[in-house]
Short mmCIF file of C-alpha atoms in Angstrom, two decimals:
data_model
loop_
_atom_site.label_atom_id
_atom_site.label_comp_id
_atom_site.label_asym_id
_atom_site.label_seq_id
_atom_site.Cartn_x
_atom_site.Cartn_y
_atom_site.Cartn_z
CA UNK F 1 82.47 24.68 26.75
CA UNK F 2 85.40 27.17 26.85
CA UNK F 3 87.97 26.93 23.92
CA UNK F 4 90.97 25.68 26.52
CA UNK F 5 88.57 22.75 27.65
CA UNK F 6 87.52 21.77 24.02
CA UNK F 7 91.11 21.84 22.88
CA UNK F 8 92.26 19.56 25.99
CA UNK F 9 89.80 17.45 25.23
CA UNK F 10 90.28 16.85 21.81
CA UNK F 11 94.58 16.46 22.46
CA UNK F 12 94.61 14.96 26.03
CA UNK F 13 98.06 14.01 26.88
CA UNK F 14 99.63 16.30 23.77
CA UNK F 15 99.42 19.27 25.94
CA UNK F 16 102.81 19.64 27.66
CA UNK F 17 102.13 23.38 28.72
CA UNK F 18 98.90 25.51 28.79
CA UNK F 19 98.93 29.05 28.70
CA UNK F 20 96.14 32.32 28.63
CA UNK F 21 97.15 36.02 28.25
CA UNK F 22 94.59 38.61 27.94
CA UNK F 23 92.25 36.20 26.33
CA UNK F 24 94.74 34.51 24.03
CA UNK F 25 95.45 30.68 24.27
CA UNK F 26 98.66 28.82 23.97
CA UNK F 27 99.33 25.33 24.40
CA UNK F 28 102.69 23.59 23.83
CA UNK F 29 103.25 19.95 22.03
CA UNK F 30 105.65 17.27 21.60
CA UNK F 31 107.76 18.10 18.92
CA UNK F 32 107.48 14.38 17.21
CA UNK F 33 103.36 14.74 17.14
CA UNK F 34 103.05 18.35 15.43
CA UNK F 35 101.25 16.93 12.63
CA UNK F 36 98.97 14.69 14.08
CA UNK F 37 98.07 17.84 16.88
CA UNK F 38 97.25 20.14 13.97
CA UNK F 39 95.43 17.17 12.05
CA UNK F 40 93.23 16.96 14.90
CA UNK F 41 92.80 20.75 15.93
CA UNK F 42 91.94 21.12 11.69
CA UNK F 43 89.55 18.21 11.84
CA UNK F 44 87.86 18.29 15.36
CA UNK F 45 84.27 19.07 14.69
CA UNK F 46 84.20 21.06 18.22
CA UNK F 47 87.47 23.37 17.26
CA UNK F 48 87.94 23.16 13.48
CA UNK F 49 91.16 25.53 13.30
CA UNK F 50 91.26 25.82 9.27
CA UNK F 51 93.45 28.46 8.64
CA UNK F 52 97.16 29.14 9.49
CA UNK F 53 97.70 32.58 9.81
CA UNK F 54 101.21 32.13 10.45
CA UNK F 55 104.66 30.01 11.34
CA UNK F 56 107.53 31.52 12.70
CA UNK F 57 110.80 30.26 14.41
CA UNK F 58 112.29 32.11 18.38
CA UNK F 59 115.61 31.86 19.26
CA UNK F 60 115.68 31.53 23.10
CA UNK F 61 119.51 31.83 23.34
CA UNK F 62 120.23 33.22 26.90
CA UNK F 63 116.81 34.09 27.46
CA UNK F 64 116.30 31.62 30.30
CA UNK F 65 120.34 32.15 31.30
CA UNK F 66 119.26 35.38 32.14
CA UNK F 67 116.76 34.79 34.11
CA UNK F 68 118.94 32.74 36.31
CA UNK F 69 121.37 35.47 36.52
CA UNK F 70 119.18 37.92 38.86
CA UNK F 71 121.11 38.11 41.73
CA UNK F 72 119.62 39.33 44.95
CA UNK F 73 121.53 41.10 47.37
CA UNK F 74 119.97 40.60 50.44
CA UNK F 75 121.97 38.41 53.98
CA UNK F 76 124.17 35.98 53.19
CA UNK F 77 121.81 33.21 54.22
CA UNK F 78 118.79 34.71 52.20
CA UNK F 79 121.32 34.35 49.01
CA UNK F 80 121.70 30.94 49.30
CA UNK F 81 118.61 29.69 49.73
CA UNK F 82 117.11 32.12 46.18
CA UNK F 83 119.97 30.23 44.67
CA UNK F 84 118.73 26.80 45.00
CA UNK F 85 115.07 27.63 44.39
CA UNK F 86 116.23 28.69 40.86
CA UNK F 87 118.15 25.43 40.31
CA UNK F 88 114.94 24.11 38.43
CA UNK F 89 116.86 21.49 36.42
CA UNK F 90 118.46 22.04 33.10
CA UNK F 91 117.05 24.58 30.65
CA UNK F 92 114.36 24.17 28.13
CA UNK F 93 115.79 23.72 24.07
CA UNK F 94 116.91 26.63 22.65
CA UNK F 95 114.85 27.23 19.63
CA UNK F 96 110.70 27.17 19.37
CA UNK F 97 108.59 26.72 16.27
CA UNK F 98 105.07 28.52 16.85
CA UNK F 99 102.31 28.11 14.71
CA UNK F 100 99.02 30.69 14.50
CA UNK F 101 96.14 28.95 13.62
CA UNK F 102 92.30 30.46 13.64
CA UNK F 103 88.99 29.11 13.11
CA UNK F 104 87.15 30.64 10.45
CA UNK F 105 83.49 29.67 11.13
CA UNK F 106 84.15 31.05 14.71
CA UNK F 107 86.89 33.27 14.79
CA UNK F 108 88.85 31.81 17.72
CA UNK F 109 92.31 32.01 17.82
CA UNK F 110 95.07 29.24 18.75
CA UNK F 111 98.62 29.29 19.04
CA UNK F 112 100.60 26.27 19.02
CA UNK F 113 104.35 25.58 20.45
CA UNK F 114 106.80 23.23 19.51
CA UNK F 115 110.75 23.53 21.35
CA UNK F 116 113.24 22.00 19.53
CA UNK F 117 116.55 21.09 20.75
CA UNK F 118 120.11 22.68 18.86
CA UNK F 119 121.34 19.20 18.50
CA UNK F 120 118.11 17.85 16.36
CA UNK F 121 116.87 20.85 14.39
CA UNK F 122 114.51 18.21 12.44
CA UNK F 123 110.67 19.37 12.53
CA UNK F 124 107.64 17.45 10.31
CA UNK F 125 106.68 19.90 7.35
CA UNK F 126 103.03 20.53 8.05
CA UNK F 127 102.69 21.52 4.00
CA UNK F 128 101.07 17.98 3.56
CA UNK F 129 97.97 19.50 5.76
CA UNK F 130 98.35 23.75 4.77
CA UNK F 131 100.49 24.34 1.74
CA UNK F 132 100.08 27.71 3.08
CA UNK F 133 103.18 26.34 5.30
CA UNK F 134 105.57 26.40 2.41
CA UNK F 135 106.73 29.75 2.24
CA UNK F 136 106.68 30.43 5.91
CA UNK F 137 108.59 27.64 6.38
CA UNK F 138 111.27 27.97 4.36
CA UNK F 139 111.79 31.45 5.58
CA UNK F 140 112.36 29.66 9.59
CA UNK F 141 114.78 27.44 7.51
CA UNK F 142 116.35 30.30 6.05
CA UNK F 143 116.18 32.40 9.38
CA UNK F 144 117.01 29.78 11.91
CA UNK F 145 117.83 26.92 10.43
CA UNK F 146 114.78 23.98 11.00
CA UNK F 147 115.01 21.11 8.99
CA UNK F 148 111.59 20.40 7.69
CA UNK F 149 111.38 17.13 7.20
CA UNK F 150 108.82 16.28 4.13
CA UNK F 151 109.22 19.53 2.79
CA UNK F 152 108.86 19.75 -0.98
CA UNK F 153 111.72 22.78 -1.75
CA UNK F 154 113.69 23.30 1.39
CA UNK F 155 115.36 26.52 -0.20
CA UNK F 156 116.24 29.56 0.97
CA UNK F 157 113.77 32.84 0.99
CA UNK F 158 115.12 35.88 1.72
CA UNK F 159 118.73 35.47 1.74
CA UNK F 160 120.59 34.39 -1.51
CA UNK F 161 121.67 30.53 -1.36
CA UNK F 162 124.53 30.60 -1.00
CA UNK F 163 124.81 32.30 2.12
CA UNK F 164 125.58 29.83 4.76
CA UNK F 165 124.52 31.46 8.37
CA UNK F 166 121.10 31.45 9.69
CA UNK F 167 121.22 35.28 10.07
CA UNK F 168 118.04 35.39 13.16
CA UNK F 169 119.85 33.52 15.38
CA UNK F 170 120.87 35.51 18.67
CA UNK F 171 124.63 34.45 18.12
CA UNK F 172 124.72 35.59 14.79
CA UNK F 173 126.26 39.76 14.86
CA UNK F 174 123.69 42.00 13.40
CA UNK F 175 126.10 43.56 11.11
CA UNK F 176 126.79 39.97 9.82
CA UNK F 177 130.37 38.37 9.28
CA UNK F 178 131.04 40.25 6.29
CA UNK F 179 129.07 38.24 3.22
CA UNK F 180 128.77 39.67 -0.24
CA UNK F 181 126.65 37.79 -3.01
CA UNK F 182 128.14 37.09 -6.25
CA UNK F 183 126.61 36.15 -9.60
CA UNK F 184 128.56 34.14 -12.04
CA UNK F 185 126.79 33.97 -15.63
CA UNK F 186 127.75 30.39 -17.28
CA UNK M 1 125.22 79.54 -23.89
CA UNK M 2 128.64 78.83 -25.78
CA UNK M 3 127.72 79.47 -29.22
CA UNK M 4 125.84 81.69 -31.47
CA UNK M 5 123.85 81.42 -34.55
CA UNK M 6 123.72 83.92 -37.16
CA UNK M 7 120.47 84.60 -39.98
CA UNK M 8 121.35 84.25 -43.19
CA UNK M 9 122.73 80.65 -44.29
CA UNK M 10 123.31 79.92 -40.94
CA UNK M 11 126.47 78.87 -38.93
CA UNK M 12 127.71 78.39 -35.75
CA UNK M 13 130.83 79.13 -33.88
CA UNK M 14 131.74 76.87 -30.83
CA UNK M 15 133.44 73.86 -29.41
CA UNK M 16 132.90 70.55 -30.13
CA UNK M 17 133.00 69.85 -26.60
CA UNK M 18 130.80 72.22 -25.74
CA UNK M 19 128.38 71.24 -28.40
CA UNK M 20 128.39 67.75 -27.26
CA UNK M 21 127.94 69.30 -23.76
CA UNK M 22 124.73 71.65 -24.74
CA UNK M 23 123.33 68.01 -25.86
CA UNK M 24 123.81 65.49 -23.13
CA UNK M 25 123.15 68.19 -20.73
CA UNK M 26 119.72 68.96 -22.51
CA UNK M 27 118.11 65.46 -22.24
CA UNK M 28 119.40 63.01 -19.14
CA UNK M 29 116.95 60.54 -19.56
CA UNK M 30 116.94 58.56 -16.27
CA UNK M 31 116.62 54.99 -15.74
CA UNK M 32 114.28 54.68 -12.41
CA UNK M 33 115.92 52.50 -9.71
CA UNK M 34 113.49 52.56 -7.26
CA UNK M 35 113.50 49.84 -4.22
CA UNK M 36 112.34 51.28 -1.14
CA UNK M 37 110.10 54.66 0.12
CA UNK M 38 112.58 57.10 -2.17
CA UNK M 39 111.26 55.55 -5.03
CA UNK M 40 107.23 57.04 -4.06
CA UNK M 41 109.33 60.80 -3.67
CA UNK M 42 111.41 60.27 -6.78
CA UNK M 43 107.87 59.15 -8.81
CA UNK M 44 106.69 62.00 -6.96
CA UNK M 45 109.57 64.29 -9.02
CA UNK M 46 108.44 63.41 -12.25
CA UNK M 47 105.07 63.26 -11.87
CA UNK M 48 103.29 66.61 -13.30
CA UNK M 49 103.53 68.98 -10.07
CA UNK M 50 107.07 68.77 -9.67
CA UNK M 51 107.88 67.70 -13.71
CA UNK M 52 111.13 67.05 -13.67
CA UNK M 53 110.63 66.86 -17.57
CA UNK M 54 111.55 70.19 -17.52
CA UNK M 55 114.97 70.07 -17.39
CA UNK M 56 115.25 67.53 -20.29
CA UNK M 57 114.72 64.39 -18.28
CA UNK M 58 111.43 63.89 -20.40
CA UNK M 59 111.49 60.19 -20.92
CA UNK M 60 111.81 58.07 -18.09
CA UNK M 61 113.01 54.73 -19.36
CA UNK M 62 112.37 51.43 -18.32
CA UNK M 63 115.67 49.78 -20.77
CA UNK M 64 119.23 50.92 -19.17
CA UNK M 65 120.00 50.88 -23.01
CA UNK M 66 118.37 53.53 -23.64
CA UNK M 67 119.03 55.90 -20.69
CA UNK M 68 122.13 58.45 -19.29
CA UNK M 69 120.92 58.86 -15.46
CA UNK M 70 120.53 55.58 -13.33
CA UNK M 71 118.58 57.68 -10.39
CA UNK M 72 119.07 54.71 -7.61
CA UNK M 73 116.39 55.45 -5.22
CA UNK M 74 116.08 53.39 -2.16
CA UNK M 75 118.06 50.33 -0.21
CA UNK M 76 120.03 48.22 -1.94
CA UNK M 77 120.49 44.79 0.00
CA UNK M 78 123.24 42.64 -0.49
CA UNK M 79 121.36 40.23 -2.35
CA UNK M 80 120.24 42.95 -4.68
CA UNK M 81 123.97 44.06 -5.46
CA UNK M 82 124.92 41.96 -8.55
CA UNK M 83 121.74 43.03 -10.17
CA UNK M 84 122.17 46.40 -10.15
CA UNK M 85 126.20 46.06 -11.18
CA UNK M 86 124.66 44.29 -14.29
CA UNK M 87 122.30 47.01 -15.05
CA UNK M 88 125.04 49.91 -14.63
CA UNK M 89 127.06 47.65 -16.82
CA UNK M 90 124.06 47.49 -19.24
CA UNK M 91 124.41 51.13 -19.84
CA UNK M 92 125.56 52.73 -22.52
CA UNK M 93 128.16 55.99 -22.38
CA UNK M 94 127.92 57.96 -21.10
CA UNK M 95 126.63 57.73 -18.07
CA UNK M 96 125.61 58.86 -14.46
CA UNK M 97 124.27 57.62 -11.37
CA UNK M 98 122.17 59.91 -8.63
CA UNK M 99 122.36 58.51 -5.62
CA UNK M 100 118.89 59.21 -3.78
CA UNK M 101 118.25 58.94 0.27
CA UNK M 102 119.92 57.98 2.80
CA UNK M 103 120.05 53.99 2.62
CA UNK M 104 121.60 54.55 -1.02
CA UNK M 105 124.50 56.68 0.26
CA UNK M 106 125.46 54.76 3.51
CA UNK M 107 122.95 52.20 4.66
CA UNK M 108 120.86 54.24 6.29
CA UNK M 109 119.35 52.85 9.56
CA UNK M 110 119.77 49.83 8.08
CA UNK M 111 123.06 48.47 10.04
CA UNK M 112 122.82 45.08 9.31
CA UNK M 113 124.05 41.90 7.81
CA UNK M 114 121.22 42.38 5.05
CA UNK M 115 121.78 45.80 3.60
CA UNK M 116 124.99 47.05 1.19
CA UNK M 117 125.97 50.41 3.24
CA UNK M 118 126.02 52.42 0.88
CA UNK M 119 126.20 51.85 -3.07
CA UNK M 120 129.34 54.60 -3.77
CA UNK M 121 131.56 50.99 -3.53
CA UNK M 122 129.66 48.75 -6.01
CA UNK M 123 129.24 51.51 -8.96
CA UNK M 124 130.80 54.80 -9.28
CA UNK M 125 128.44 57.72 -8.12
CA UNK M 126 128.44 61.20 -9.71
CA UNK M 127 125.31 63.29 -6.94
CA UNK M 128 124.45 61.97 -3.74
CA UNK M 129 120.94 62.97 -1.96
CA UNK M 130 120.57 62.82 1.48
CA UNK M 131 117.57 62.62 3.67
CA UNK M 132 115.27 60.08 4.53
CA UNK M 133 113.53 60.42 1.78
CA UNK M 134 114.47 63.40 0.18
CA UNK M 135 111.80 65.84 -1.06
CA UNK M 136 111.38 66.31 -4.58
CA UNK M 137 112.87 69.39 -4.47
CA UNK M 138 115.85 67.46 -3.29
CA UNK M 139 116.29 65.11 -6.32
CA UNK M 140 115.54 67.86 -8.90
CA UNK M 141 118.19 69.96 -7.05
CA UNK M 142 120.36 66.62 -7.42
CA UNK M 143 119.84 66.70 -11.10
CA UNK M 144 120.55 70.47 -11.62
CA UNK M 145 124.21 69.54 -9.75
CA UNK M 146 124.70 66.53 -12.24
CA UNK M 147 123.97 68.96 -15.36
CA UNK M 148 126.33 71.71 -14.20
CA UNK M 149 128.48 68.47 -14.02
CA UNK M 150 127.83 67.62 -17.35
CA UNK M 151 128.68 71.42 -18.35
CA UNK M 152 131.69 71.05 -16.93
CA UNK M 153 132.37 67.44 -18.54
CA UNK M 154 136.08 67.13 -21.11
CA UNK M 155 133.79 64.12 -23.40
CA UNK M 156 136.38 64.78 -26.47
CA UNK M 157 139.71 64.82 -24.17
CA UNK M 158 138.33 61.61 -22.20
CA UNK M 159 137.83 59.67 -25.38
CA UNK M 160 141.63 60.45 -26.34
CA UNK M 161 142.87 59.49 -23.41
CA UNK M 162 140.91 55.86 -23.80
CA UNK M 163 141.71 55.73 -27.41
CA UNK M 164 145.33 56.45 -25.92
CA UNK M 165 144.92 53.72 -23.28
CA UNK M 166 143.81 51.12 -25.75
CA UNK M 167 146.68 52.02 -28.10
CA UNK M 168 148.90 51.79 -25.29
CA UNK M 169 147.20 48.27 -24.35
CA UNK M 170 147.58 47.29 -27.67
CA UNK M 171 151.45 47.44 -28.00
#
């Protein structure tokens, strides 16, 4: 049994979105079940994904504005009709949480997708089931600002704490908004 | 040289200053700073082929106590910034600071919310090295420019103007 058909059949409905490019699988989940998904992707005897290679936030900001944008010059009645087959009902959330994971006994690879709104940036820590997790998930705190929910030491990583932006987010300027990091030695 | 000795007993004729100058300018013991791909070039100056020993920088120390030269290789990023203010503050007169590469004078690529562009506004900077890294050659050539600095230093007239200051202050 292919790897798409074993990992339908072990989530069933959980599968919002399925997607293959060049040989790599994708599949997209509620955000409320992302532990229970990557319980049962860990524990399914068919799959057993036991390793998380990685977690990582996107920032989708514009990204599917844009995509709307393309207008297409062609006769006036033409236009109107491209415009209304793009009306597909409002965007998805802005901001995605991915997670990596790979099975080690059989080296398959599986990455999972979670979208999660701007206005409820709360996500399930998944430390309880990799404490691999911790780091990497701290850093999308510290990056793009997730909420994980569960999470032992919700600090920042890379930036110093008390910086208050969430510097990887598209609206944030590259050169930043002029922060400087002070010590003060009690 | 400033001075001469004569056989015999033995004296000398010179300057204080320029005493004082022959000796600081004879053994600039740096303090490596290294943070980023500079620091592999600058390791690469005082490792034996290029031996920046040479020219009295012969003990590469790890205390800023105990060294003259704080050789800043590499980027600094913001969050780095109060460390290495405490370290220049840690070190004892005199001192000087070689800035090395390109991130250390300006930033470098790095145009962004992360990196300090360029450490000449956290800590006073006496030779800056550009490139991206610089070649050995280019930091020894750096520390050649801070000794004819040194050379050319007024120690004795600088410490009466402070002693002045703090008189002054005083009143």
């Amino acid at each position: 049994m292919s790897l798409k058909e074993r990992v339908q059949r072990c989530l069933g409905d959980d599968v919002i979105a399925i997607t293959e490019y060049r040989g790599d699988l994708g599949i997209e989940v509620p955000k409320g079940n992302i532990v229970s998904v990557l319980t049962r992707l860990k524990e399914d005897e068919t799959l057993g994904f036991d390793f998380l290679t990685d977690l990582f936030g996107v920032d989708n900001l514009d990204y599917y504005a844009k995509k709307k944008k393309k207008p297409k010059k062609k006769a006036a009645g033409e236009e109107e009709l491209v415009e209304e087959e793009e009306d597909k009902g409002p965007p998805p959330p802005r901001f995605e949480v991915v997670y990596l994971l790979q099975a080690l006994k059989t080296n398959e690879r599986l990455q999972v997708k979670i979208r999660v709104p701007e206005d409820d940036m709360e996500v399930d820590t998944i430390t309880t089931i990799w404490k691999a997790a911790d780091w990497p998930e701290r850093e999308a705190f510290d990056m793009f600002g997730f909420k994980f929910r569960g999470h032992h030491n919700l600090r920042r990583l890379l930036m110093w704490d008390e910086f208050e932006d969430h510097p990887l987010r598209k609206d944030y300027p590259l050169e930043g908004k002029g922060e400087e990091r002070h010590l003060s030695y009690d | 040289m400033g001075f001469q000795a004569y056989q015999g007993e033995g004296w000398l004729l010179t300057k204080a200053e320029q005493l004082i100058n022959w000796g600081r300018s004879r053994s600039p013991w740096p303090f490596p700073y290294g943070t980023a791909c500079c620091g592999i070039e600058l390791m690469a100056a005082l490792a034996s082929s290029y031996d920046m020993a040479r020219f009295g920088a012969e003990r590469v120390g790890f205390s800023p106590r105990q060294c003259d030269v704080l050789i800043e290789a590499g980027t600094i990023t913001k969050k780095m910034v109060p460390v290495l203010k405490t370290i220049y503050a840690q070190m004892a007169e005199p001192k000087w600071v070689i800035a090395v590469g390109a991130c250390a004078c300006t930033g470098g690529v790095f145009r962004t919310y992360s990196t300090q562009q360029g450490i000449g506004s956290i800590i006073p900077v006496d030779v800056f090295v550009p490139g991206c890294p610089p070649r050995p050659e280019g930091i020894l050539y750096a520390l050649l420019k801070l000794l004819d600095k040194i050379q050319e230093d007024h120690p004795l007239y600088k410490k009466r103007q402070e002693v002045a200051e703090a008189l002054e202050a005083g009143k």
